[in-house]
Tab-separated table of C-alpha atoms and ligand atoms in Angstrom:
chain	number	residue	atom	x	y	z
A	56	UNK	CA	-66.427	81.787	131.571
A	57	UNK	CA	-66.604	78.972	129.148
A	58	UNK	CA	-69.934	77.408	128.363
A	59	UNK	CA	-68.434	74.724	126.208
A	60	UNK	CA	-70.385	71.536	126.536
A	61	UNK	CA	-68.256	68.558	127.404
A	62	UNK	CA	-68.174	66.168	124.461
A	63	UNK	CA	-70.432	63.175	124.847
A	64	UNK	CA	-68.439	60.112	125.865
A	65	UNK	CA	-67.445	58.287	122.727
A	66	UNK	CA	-69.571	55.177	122.484
A	67	UNK	CA	-67.617	52.106	121.565
A	68	UNK	CA	-69.565	50.170	118.967
A	69	UNK	CA	-70.332	46.519	119.483
A	70	UNK	CA	-67.899	44.962	117.027
A	71	UNK	CA	-69.329	41.969	115.159
A	72	UNK	CA	-66.888	41.987	112.254
A	73	UNK	CA	-64.116	39.707	113.487
A	74	UNK	CA	-63.871	37.866	110.159
A	75	UNK	CA	-62.793	41.172	108.574
A	76	UNK	CA	-60.181	41.838	111.213
A	77	UNK	CA	-59.632	41.656	114.952
A	78	UNK	CA	-58.472	44.191	117.495
A	79	UNK	CA	-54.805	43.489	118.280
A	80	UNK	CA	-54.530	41.871	121.713
A	81	UNK	CA	-52.530	43.874	124.313
A	82	UNK	CA	-49.722	41.292	124.285
A	83	UNK	CA	-49.290	41.806	120.521
A	84	UNK	CA	-49.240	45.589	120.845
A	85	UNK	CA	-46.664	45.384	123.657
A	86	UNK	CA	-44.447	43.004	121.681
A	87	UNK	CA	-44.600	45.267	118.638
A	88	UNK	CA	-43.727	48.405	120.585
A	89	UNK	CA	-40.868	46.582	122.263
A	90	UNK	CA	-39.521	45.405	118.877
A	91	UNK	CA	-39.836	48.898	117.389
A	92	UNK	CA	-38.105	50.516	120.338
A	93	UNK	CA	-35.448	47.960	121.185
A	94	UNK	CA	-34.987	45.274	118.554
A	95	UNK	CA	-35.001	47.439	115.457
A	96	UNK	CA	-31.766	46.213	113.897
A	97	UNK	CA	-31.753	44.218	110.679
A	98	UNK	CA	-31.974	40.495	111.426
A	99	UNK	CA	-29.481	39.861	108.595
A	100	UNK	CA	-26.784	42.056	110.170
A	101	UNK	CA	-23.905	40.169	111.737
A	102	UNK	CA	-23.268	42.630	114.603
A	103	UNK	CA	-24.694	42.265	118.078
A	104	UNK	CA	-27.950	44.211	117.602
A	105	UNK	CA	-28.533	42.279	114.361
A	106	UNK	CA	-28.034	39.024	116.216
A	107	UNK	CA	-30.553	40.167	118.853
A	108	UNK	CA	-33.060	40.765	116.066
A	109	UNK	CA	-32.233	37.362	114.592
A	110	UNK	CA	-32.875	35.688	117.947
A	111	UNK	CA	-36.234	37.455	118.269
A	112	UNK	CA	-37.130	36.288	114.754
A	113	UNK	CA	-36.133	32.687	115.491
A	114	UNK	CA	-38.081	32.669	118.752
A	115	UNK	CA	-41.169	34.092	117.074
A	116	UNK	CA	-40.905	31.531	114.279
A	117	UNK	CA	-40.894	28.709	116.809
A	118	UNK	CA	-43.955	30.051	118.649
A	119	UNK	CA	-46.024	30.656	115.490
A	120	UNK	CA	-45.016	27.229	114.164
A	121	UNK	CA	-46.050	25.575	117.445
A	122	UNK	CA	-49.467	27.244	117.244
A	123	UNK	CA	-50.006	26.228	113.617
A	124	UNK	CA	-48.700	22.687	114.022
A	125	UNK	CA	-45.769	22.891	111.613
A	126	UNK	CA	-41.969	22.766	111.854
A	127	UNK	CA	-40.282	26.166	112.306
A	128	UNK	CA	-38.310	25.498	109.110
A	129	UNK	CA	-41.580	25.092	107.198
A	130	UNK	CA	-42.789	28.600	108.125
A	131	UNK	CA	-42.129	31.510	105.747
A	132	UNK	CA	-43.210	34.925	107.028
A	133	UNK	CA	-45.070	37.033	104.458
A	134	UNK	CA	-46.988	40.307	104.369
A	135	UNK	CA	-50.245	38.430	104.951
A	136	UNK	CA	-52.489	35.794	103.461
A	137	UNK	CA	-52.909	37.535	100.108
A	138	UNK	CA	-49.175	37.344	99.454
A	139	UNK	CA	-49.027	33.770	100.752
A	140	UNK	CA	-51.862	32.761	98.413
A	141	UNK	CA	-50.080	34.337	95.439
A	142	UNK	CA	-46.762	32.707	96.359
A	143	UNK	CA	-48.431	29.298	96.642
A	144	UNK	CA	-50.239	29.364	93.311
A	145	UNK	CA	-47.608	31.118	91.220
A	146	UNK	CA	-44.821	29.010	92.725
A	147	UNK	CA	-46.719	25.765	92.124
A	148	UNK	CA	-47.321	26.659	88.479
A	149	UNK	CA	-43.649	27.527	87.979
A	150	UNK	CA	-42.318	24.446	89.757
A	151	UNK	CA	-44.619	21.892	88.157
A	152	UNK	CA	-44.594	23.084	84.563
A	153	UNK	CA	-48.299	22.219	84.548
A	154	UNK	CA	-50.826	24.848	83.466
A	155	UNK	CA	-54.020	23.970	85.318
A	156	UNK	CA	-55.293	25.097	88.724
A	157	UNK	CA	-58.381	23.910	90.605
A	158	UNK	CA	-60.020	25.941	93.379
A	159	UNK	CA	-63.474	26.254	94.890
A	160	UNK	CA	-65.961	28.779	93.568
A	161	UNK	CA	-66.143	30.441	96.991
A	162	UNK	CA	-62.456	31.287	97.542
A	163	UNK	CA	-61.412	34.717	98.795
A	164	UNK	CA	-61.836	37.472	96.160
A	165	UNK	CA	-58.054	37.964	96.045
A	166	UNK	CA	-57.539	34.368	94.913
A	167	UNK	CA	-60.375	34.513	92.400
A	168	UNK	CA	-58.881	37.728	90.992
A	169	UNK	CA	-55.529	35.937	90.638
A	170	UNK	CA	-57.355	33.100	88.868
A	171	UNK	CA	-58.726	35.614	86.389
A	172	UNK	CA	-55.227	36.965	85.709
A	173	UNK	CA	-53.862	33.448	85.297
A	174	UNK	CA	-56.520	32.701	82.687
A	175	UNK	CA	-55.259	35.731	80.762
A	176	UNK	CA	-51.839	34.032	80.682
A	177	UNK	CA	-53.187	30.767	79.324
A	178	UNK	CA	-53.535	28.887	82.616
A	179	UNK	CA	-56.752	26.876	82.883
A	180	UNK	CA	-58.565	27.485	86.172
A	181	UNK	CA	-61.467	25.218	87.103
A	182	UNK	CA	-63.815	26.093	89.943
A	183	UNK	CA	-65.332	23.394	92.141
A	184	UNK	CA	-69.030	24.253	92.547
A	185	UNK	CA	-70.681	24.304	95.984
A	186	UNK	CA	-74.112	23.104	97.097
A	187	UNK	CA	-76.870	25.245	98.638
A	188	UNK	CA	-75.130	24.964	102.025
A	189	UNK	CA	-71.826	26.192	100.588
A	190	UNK	CA	-70.054	22.806	100.635
A	191	UNK	CA	-67.857	21.972	97.624
A	192	UNK	CA	-68.959	19.017	95.523
A	193	UNK	CA	-66.520	16.146	96.040
A	194	UNK	CA	-67.815	14.484	92.861
A	195	UNK	CA	-66.901	17.601	90.869
A	196	UNK	CA	-63.538	17.820	92.643
A	197	UNK	CA	-62.844	14.186	91.716
A	198	UNK	CA	-63.535	14.822	88.044
A	199	UNK	CA	-61.580	18.112	87.897
A	200	UNK	CA	-58.421	17.078	89.763
A	201	UNK	CA	-56.452	15.233	87.077
A	202	UNK	CA	-52.725	14.721	86.567
A	203	UNK	CA	-52.328	17.962	84.600
A	204	UNK	CA	-53.189	20.042	87.686
A	205	UNK	CA	-50.339	21.990	89.326
A	206	UNK	CA	-52.126	22.973	92.535
A	207	UNK	CA	-55.507	22.608	94.189
A	208	UNK	CA	-56.490	25.541	96.404
A	209	UNK	CA	-59.223	25.296	99.020
A	210	UNK	CA	-59.998	27.575	101.945
A	211	UNK	CA	-60.268	25.974	105.372
A	212	UNK	CA	-63.415	27.935	106.181
A	213	UNK	CA	-65.345	30.466	104.174
A	214	UNK	CA	-64.970	34.053	105.359
A	215	UNK	CA	-68.588	35.005	104.587
A	216	UNK	CA	-70.569	31.992	105.779
A	217	UNK	CA	-68.069	30.255	108.072
A	218	UNK	CA	-68.765	26.955	106.283
A	219	UNK	CA	-65.921	24.478	106.863
A	220	UNK	CA	-64.392	22.887	103.779
A	221	UNK	CA	-63.477	19.200	103.244
A	222	UNK	CA	-59.724	19.818	103.218
A	223	UNK	CA	-58.578	16.256	103.981
A	224	UNK	CA	-60.757	14.701	101.264
A	225	UNK	CA	-59.645	17.186	98.613
A	226	UNK	CA	-55.995	16.884	99.719
A	227	UNK	CA	-56.193	13.133	99.105
A	228	UNK	CA	-57.472	13.792	95.560
A	229	UNK	CA	-54.647	16.283	94.950
A	230	UNK	CA	-52.040	13.842	96.213
A	231	UNK	CA	-53.353	11.080	93.966
A	232	UNK	CA	-53.060	13.419	90.958
A	233	UNK	CA	-49.516	14.530	91.848
A	234	UNK	CA	-50.727	18.097	92.462
A	235	UNK	CA	-49.827	20.258	95.474
A	236	UNK	CA	-52.591	21.033	97.935
A	237	UNK	CA	-52.833	24.628	99.134
A	238	UNK	CA	-55.126	25.567	102.022
A	239	UNK	CA	-56.086	29.178	102.719
A	240	UNK	CA	-56.507	28.740	106.476
A	241	UNK	CA	-56.895	32.470	107.164
A	242	UNK	CA	-60.312	32.087	108.776
A	243	UNK	CA	-59.504	28.871	110.655
A	244	UNK	CA	-56.535	30.098	112.684
A	245	UNK	CA	-57.761	31.266	116.089
A	246	UNK	CA	-61.307	29.946	115.584
A	247	UNK	CA	-60.790	26.214	115.172
A	248	UNK	CA	-58.127	23.696	116.123
A	249	UNK	CA	-55.540	23.790	113.343
A	250	UNK	CA	-52.587	21.556	112.616
A	251	UNK	CA	-50.690	21.902	109.364
A	252	UNK	CA	-49.036	18.511	109.933
A	253	UNK	CA	-52.408	16.766	110.254
A	254	UNK	CA	-54.119	18.663	107.434
A	255	UNK	CA	-52.704	16.808	104.443
A	256	UNK	CA	-51.788	20.152	102.871
A	257	UNK	CA	-48.486	20.950	101.154
A	258	UNK	CA	-48.956	24.702	101.436
A	259	UNK	CA	-51.004	26.768	103.895
A	260	UNK	CA	-51.686	30.515	104.191
A	261	UNK	CA	-52.507	32.376	107.399
A	262	UNK	CA	-52.783	35.999	108.467
A	263	UNK	CA	-51.970	37.518	111.867
A	264	UNK	CA	-54.716	40.130	111.910
A	265	UNK	CA	-57.524	37.584	112.042
A	266	UNK	CA	-56.349	36.250	115.400
A	267	UNK	CA	-55.429	39.289	117.439
A	268	UNK	CA	-52.176	40.154	115.681
A	269	UNK	CA	-51.300	43.113	113.465
A	270	UNK	CA	-52.160	43.666	109.809
A	271	UNK	CA	-49.517	43.282	107.138
A	272	UNK	CA	-47.976	40.058	108.424
A	273	UNK	CA	-48.814	36.413	107.909
A	274	UNK	CA	-47.191	33.215	106.789
A	275	UNK	CA	-47.005	30.599	104.103
A	276	UNK	CA	-46.273	27.132	105.444
A	277	UNK	CA	-44.350	25.027	102.946
A	278	UNK	CA	-44.198	21.315	103.710
A	279	UNK	CA	-40.652	19.967	104.088
A	280	UNK	CA	-39.518	18.630	100.716
A	281	UNK	CA	-41.838	20.890	98.669
A	282	UNK	CA	-39.492	22.984	96.503
A	283	UNK	CA	-41.527	26.145	96.029
A	284	UNK	CA	-39.852	28.924	94.017
A	285	UNK	CA	-40.134	32.301	95.774
A	286	UNK	CA	-42.568	35.025	94.799
A	287	UNK	CA	-40.105	37.673	96.033
A	288	UNK	CA	-36.440	36.997	95.389
A	289	UNK	CA	-33.856	37.703	98.074
A	290	UNK	CA	-31.844	35.951	100.748
A	291	UNK	CA	-34.205	36.316	103.701
A	292	UNK	CA	-36.336	33.427	104.945
A	293	UNK	CA	-33.693	31.039	103.558
A	294	UNK	CA	-34.144	32.366	100.016
A	295	UNK	CA	-37.887	31.700	100.155
A	296	UNK	CA	-39.103	35.283	100.633
A	297	UNK	CA	-36.920	38.286	99.986
A	298	UNK	CA	-37.274	41.546	101.880
A	299	UNK	CA	-36.127	42.666	105.341
A	300	UNK	CA	-38.304	40.863	107.850
A	301	UNK	CA	-41.154	42.842	109.431
A	302	UNK	CA	-39.864	42.084	112.900
A	303	UNK	CA	-42.385	44.195	114.876
A	304	UNK	CA	-45.203	42.549	112.929
A	305	UNK	CA	-43.721	39.081	113.390
A	306	UNK	CA	-43.241	39.690	117.143
A	307	UNK	CA	-46.892	40.790	117.377
A	308	UNK	CA	-47.994	37.737	115.391
A	309	UNK	CA	-46.119	35.426	117.790
A	310	UNK	CA	-47.619	37.116	120.850
A	311	UNK	CA	-51.114	36.763	119.374
A	312	UNK	CA	-50.471	33.056	118.702
A	313	UNK	CA	-49.284	32.509	122.296
A	314	UNK	CA	-52.435	34.089	123.623
A	315	UNK	CA	-54.696	32.212	121.206
A	316	UNK	CA	-52.976	28.923	122.085
A	317	UNK	CA	-53.676	29.498	125.779
A	318	UNK	CA	-57.360	30.381	125.355
A	319	UNK	CA	-58.470	28.656	122.122
A	320	UNK	CA	-60.544	25.843	123.612
A	321	UNK	CA	-62.499	28.139	125.931
A	322	UNK	CA	-62.801	30.839	123.239
A	323	UNK	CA	-64.303	28.391	120.767
A	324	UNK	CA	-66.843	27.135	123.308
A	325	UNK	CA	-67.896	30.637	124.300
A	326	UNK	CA	-68.106	32.002	120.755
A	327	UNK	CA	-70.119	28.993	119.624
A	328	UNK	CA	-72.599	29.304	122.448
A	329	UNK	CA	-73.036	33.065	121.904
A	330	UNK	CA	-73.306	32.654	118.116
A	331	UNK	CA	-75.924	29.921	118.548
A	332	UNK	CA	-77.889	32.095	120.953
A	333	UNK	CA	-77.742	35.073	118.581
A	334	UNK	CA	-78.894	32.915	115.691
A	335	UNK	CA	-81.704	31.290	117.659
A	336	UNK	CA	-82.996	34.584	119.075
A	337	UNK	CA	-83.008	36.353	115.690
A	338	UNK	CA	-84.768	33.467	113.936
A	339	UNK	CA	-87.363	33.305	116.734
A	340	UNK	CA	-87.954	37.059	116.973
A	341	UNK	CA	-88.150	38.091	113.336
A	342	UNK	CA	-90.066	36.660	110.401
A	343	UNK	CA	-88.204	35.679	107.239
A	344	UNK	CA	-84.706	35.322	108.688
A	345	UNK	CA	-82.670	32.896	106.590
A	346	UNK	CA	-79.334	31.567	107.865
A	347	UNK	CA	-76.820	30.719	105.129
A	348	UNK	CA	-74.983	27.438	105.541
A	349	UNK	CA	-77.057	26.450	108.592
A	350	UNK	CA	-77.087	22.846	107.392
A	351	UNK	CA	-73.296	22.647	107.115
A	352	UNK	CA	-70.536	22.497	109.702
A	353	UNK	CA	-69.513	26.078	110.373
A	354	UNK	CA	-66.922	28.104	112.248
A	355	UNK	CA	-67.897	28.766	115.863
A	356	UNK	CA	-68.145	32.555	115.450
A	357	UNK	CA	-69.856	33.246	112.127
A	358	UNK	CA	-73.510	33.965	111.389
A	359	UNK	CA	-74.369	34.865	107.812
A	360	UNK	CA	-78.021	35.656	107.338
A	361	UNK	CA	-80.595	37.527	105.376
A	362	UNK	CA	-83.497	39.453	106.911
A	363	UNK	CA	-86.254	38.667	104.404
A	364	UNK	CA	-85.205	40.486	101.271
A	365	UNK	CA	-83.937	43.604	103.063
A	366	UNK	CA	-80.850	45.033	101.429
A	367	UNK	CA	-77.684	44.383	103.429
A	368	UNK	CA	-76.732	48.044	103.186
A	369	UNK	CA	-80.012	49.122	104.744
A	370	UNK	CA	-79.717	46.546	107.543
A	371	UNK	CA	-76.098	47.448	108.289
A	372	UNK	CA	-76.903	51.169	108.400
A	373	UNK	CA	-79.736	50.544	110.895
A	374	UNK	CA	-77.526	48.353	113.043
A	375	UNK	CA	-74.678	50.851	113.003
A	376	UNK	CA	-77.002	53.639	114.115
A	377	UNK	CA	-77.879	51.372	117.028
A	378	UNK	CA	-74.172	50.942	117.822
A	379	UNK	CA	-73.493	47.587	116.176
A	380	UNK	CA	-70.976	47.209	113.362
A	381	UNK	CA	-70.883	44.252	110.979
A	382	UNK	CA	-70.346	43.549	107.272
A	383	UNK	CA	-71.955	42.124	104.195
A	384	UNK	CA	-70.337	39.813	101.671
A	385	UNK	CA	-71.561	42.054	98.930
A	386	UNK	CA	-68.830	44.328	97.606
A	387	UNK	CA	-69.444	47.970	96.834
A	388	UNK	CA	-68.341	49.025	93.401
A	389	UNK	CA	-68.809	52.095	91.245
A	390	UNK	CA	-71.962	50.595	89.782
A	391	UNK	CA	-73.577	49.931	93.182
A	392	UNK	CA	-73.609	46.879	95.408
A	393	UNK	CA	-72.384	43.688	93.757
A	394	UNK	CA	-74.018	40.473	94.938
A	395	UNK	CA	-71.801	38.165	97.019
A	396	UNK	CA	-70.062	35.598	94.796
A	397	UNK	CA	-70.297	33.125	97.668
A	398	UNK	CA	-74.086	33.368	97.988
A	399	UNK	CA	-74.497	33.309	94.191
A	400	UNK	CA	-72.422	30.111	94.067
A	401	UNK	CA	-74.785	28.668	96.696
A	402	UNK	CA	-77.675	29.241	94.294
A	403	UNK	CA	-79.115	32.402	95.855
A	404	UNK	CA	-80.803	34.916	93.539
A	405	UNK	CA	-78.958	38.198	92.874
A	406	UNK	CA	-81.228	40.225	95.234
A	407	UNK	CA	-80.769	37.647	97.977
A	408	UNK	CA	-77.022	37.550	97.312
A	409	UNK	CA	-77.034	41.326	97.923
A	410	UNK	CA	-78.927	40.867	101.187
A	411	UNK	CA	-76.423	38.727	103.108
A	412	UNK	CA	-75.328	40.182	106.437
A	413	UNK	CA	-72.385	38.680	108.309
A	414	UNK	CA	-72.230	38.884	112.083
A	415	UNK	CA	-68.851	37.525	113.228
A	416	UNK	CA	-68.061	37.248	116.922
A	417	UNK	CA	-64.702	37.337	118.660
A	418	UNK	CA	-63.211	36.144	121.937
A	419	UNK	CA	-64.161	39.473	123.530
A	420	UNK	CA	-67.824	39.337	122.481
A	421	UNK	CA	-70.125	39.176	125.516
A	422	UNK	CA	-73.640	37.917	126.239
A	423	UNK	CA	-74.640	41.570	126.689
A	424	UNK	CA	-73.409	42.305	123.130
A	425	UNK	CA	-75.619	39.511	121.832
A	426	UNK	CA	-78.653	40.754	123.769
A	427	UNK	CA	-78.083	44.325	122.522
A	428	UNK	CA	-77.853	43.077	118.941
A	429	UNK	CA	-81.087	41.113	119.216
A	430	UNK	CA	-82.844	44.104	120.803
A	431	UNK	CA	-81.584	46.425	118.038
A	432	UNK	CA	-82.708	44.017	115.313
A	433	UNK	CA	-86.176	43.751	116.880
A	434	UNK	CA	-86.527	47.508	117.279
A	435	UNK	CA	-85.117	48.617	113.921
A	436	UNK	CA	-85.579	45.725	111.511
A	437	UNK	CA	-88.999	44.396	112.517
A	438	UNK	CA	-90.810	47.541	111.212
A	439	UNK	CA	-88.885	47.301	107.931
A	440	UNK	CA	-89.810	43.638	107.569
A	441	UNK	CA	-93.494	44.437	108.281
A	442	UNK	CA	-93.390	47.243	105.693
A	443	UNK	CA	-91.829	44.926	103.100
A	444	UNK	CA	-94.486	42.277	103.819
A	445	UNK	CA	-97.258	44.873	103.363
A	446	UNK	CA	-95.820	46.017	100.045
A	447	UNK	CA	-95.580	42.419	98.873
A	448	UNK	CA	-99.218	41.748	99.913
A	449	UNK	CA	-100.426	44.841	98.053
A	450	UNK	CA	-98.475	43.869	94.949
A	451	UNK	CA	-99.941	40.351	95.087
A	452	UNK	CA	-103.490	41.742	95.525
A	453	UNK	CA	-103.036	44.110	92.582
A	454	UNK	CA	-101.690	41.359	90.329
B	858	LIG	N1	-58.131	34.672	102.620
B	858	LIG	C1	-59.220	34.742	103.390
B	858	LIG	C2	-60.132	33.552	103.491
B	858	LIG	C3	-59.514	35.912	104.084
B	858	LIG	O1	-60.608	35.986	104.839
B	858	LIG	C4	-58.631	37.018	103.970
B	858	LIG	C5	-58.886	38.313	104.708
B	858	LIG	N2	-60.121	38.901	104.428
B	858	LIG	C6	-57.501	36.886	103.149
B	858	LIG	C7	-57.282	35.708	102.505
B	858	LIG	C8	-56.524	38.018	102.965
B	858	LIG	O2	-55.703	38.149	104.092
B	858	LIG	P1	-54.705	39.390	104.257
B	858	LIG	O3	-55.544	40.515	104.740
B	858	LIG	O4	-53.708	38.946	105.288
B	858	LIG	O5	-54.052	39.632	102.957
């Protein structure tokens, strides 16, 4: 007779890391499986199955374009936002013959890493500083965006703090200088109303996996009339992005856009109300909670905060043990935890820039998830905060 103990039911963690990635929605998974099983031919093939694949691609392009507010012909499918960002900047430099780029100091690490490589090739890259709330300085942007600039790159919303960026104002400066305006809208799509046509941008990057689609697929929108040389040569995407199209990924992307289009208004309202409640309850319940970017307009789902001076790693480990998963903006490296470049740019000290914790909600987040998170923070973080306060008092008394 077996005495094996049945395994404990796997507990599903409360997922508060939607700015890192989202769970693919069932419609996206179904569309991908269908494409893998049935529509697996090459969309460039002239035979019947190839034409079926081509029709699926064209249909998906129309649906993604409708969601993003651009013309289907302006949409170039890529492997994600990182590739789209590279294509935008490298293409703009090549096309313009100019050798200067302007971007904000709080762009995604992938773009800042590209900036560093560009500097090594003799391209000047100027960073627009941000204020304590994470908003770029328009005065600095005005003085940096001159007629030797090839492209200005600004994210629509910051992935760590959720702070919304003044895209229209900066786009007007770029236009006046004859530079292209690129918007990394990766964090906007699915969390805020978004229209490429209304944005004033020439180029825009998005990624499917932030809005319920799969990883490894995204798009670069290229405004009609903008002659952007390709990053990857080849005949696909009308010579704008070589490589056999990732049709399952593109089909999943389109299905995720359809779903997001149908529910966006209600999703935004619900996420905002739950995020506000989470923020309010944590600030009320615990001493020394500081919310980053609280004075700025922010995405509906993002809460970036610091619990006193508690290390983000310590906080995240406590939360995960209580069944809640989230992230910090601080990157782990061989030498330990690096402070977040976003919080440093906002004027935070290095220890505080290592203490930022990001709680990012999604359309599936519930009121019960919020209550459980508040309860876990009270139970597990309050003692740590009291301990830290005691230590600080003793140190002050001894000084
Ligand atoms: N830009 C921003 C603002 C992001 O948040 C991310 C994803 N973390 C990316 C770019 C990169 O997107 P992808 O994973 O599609 O390459």
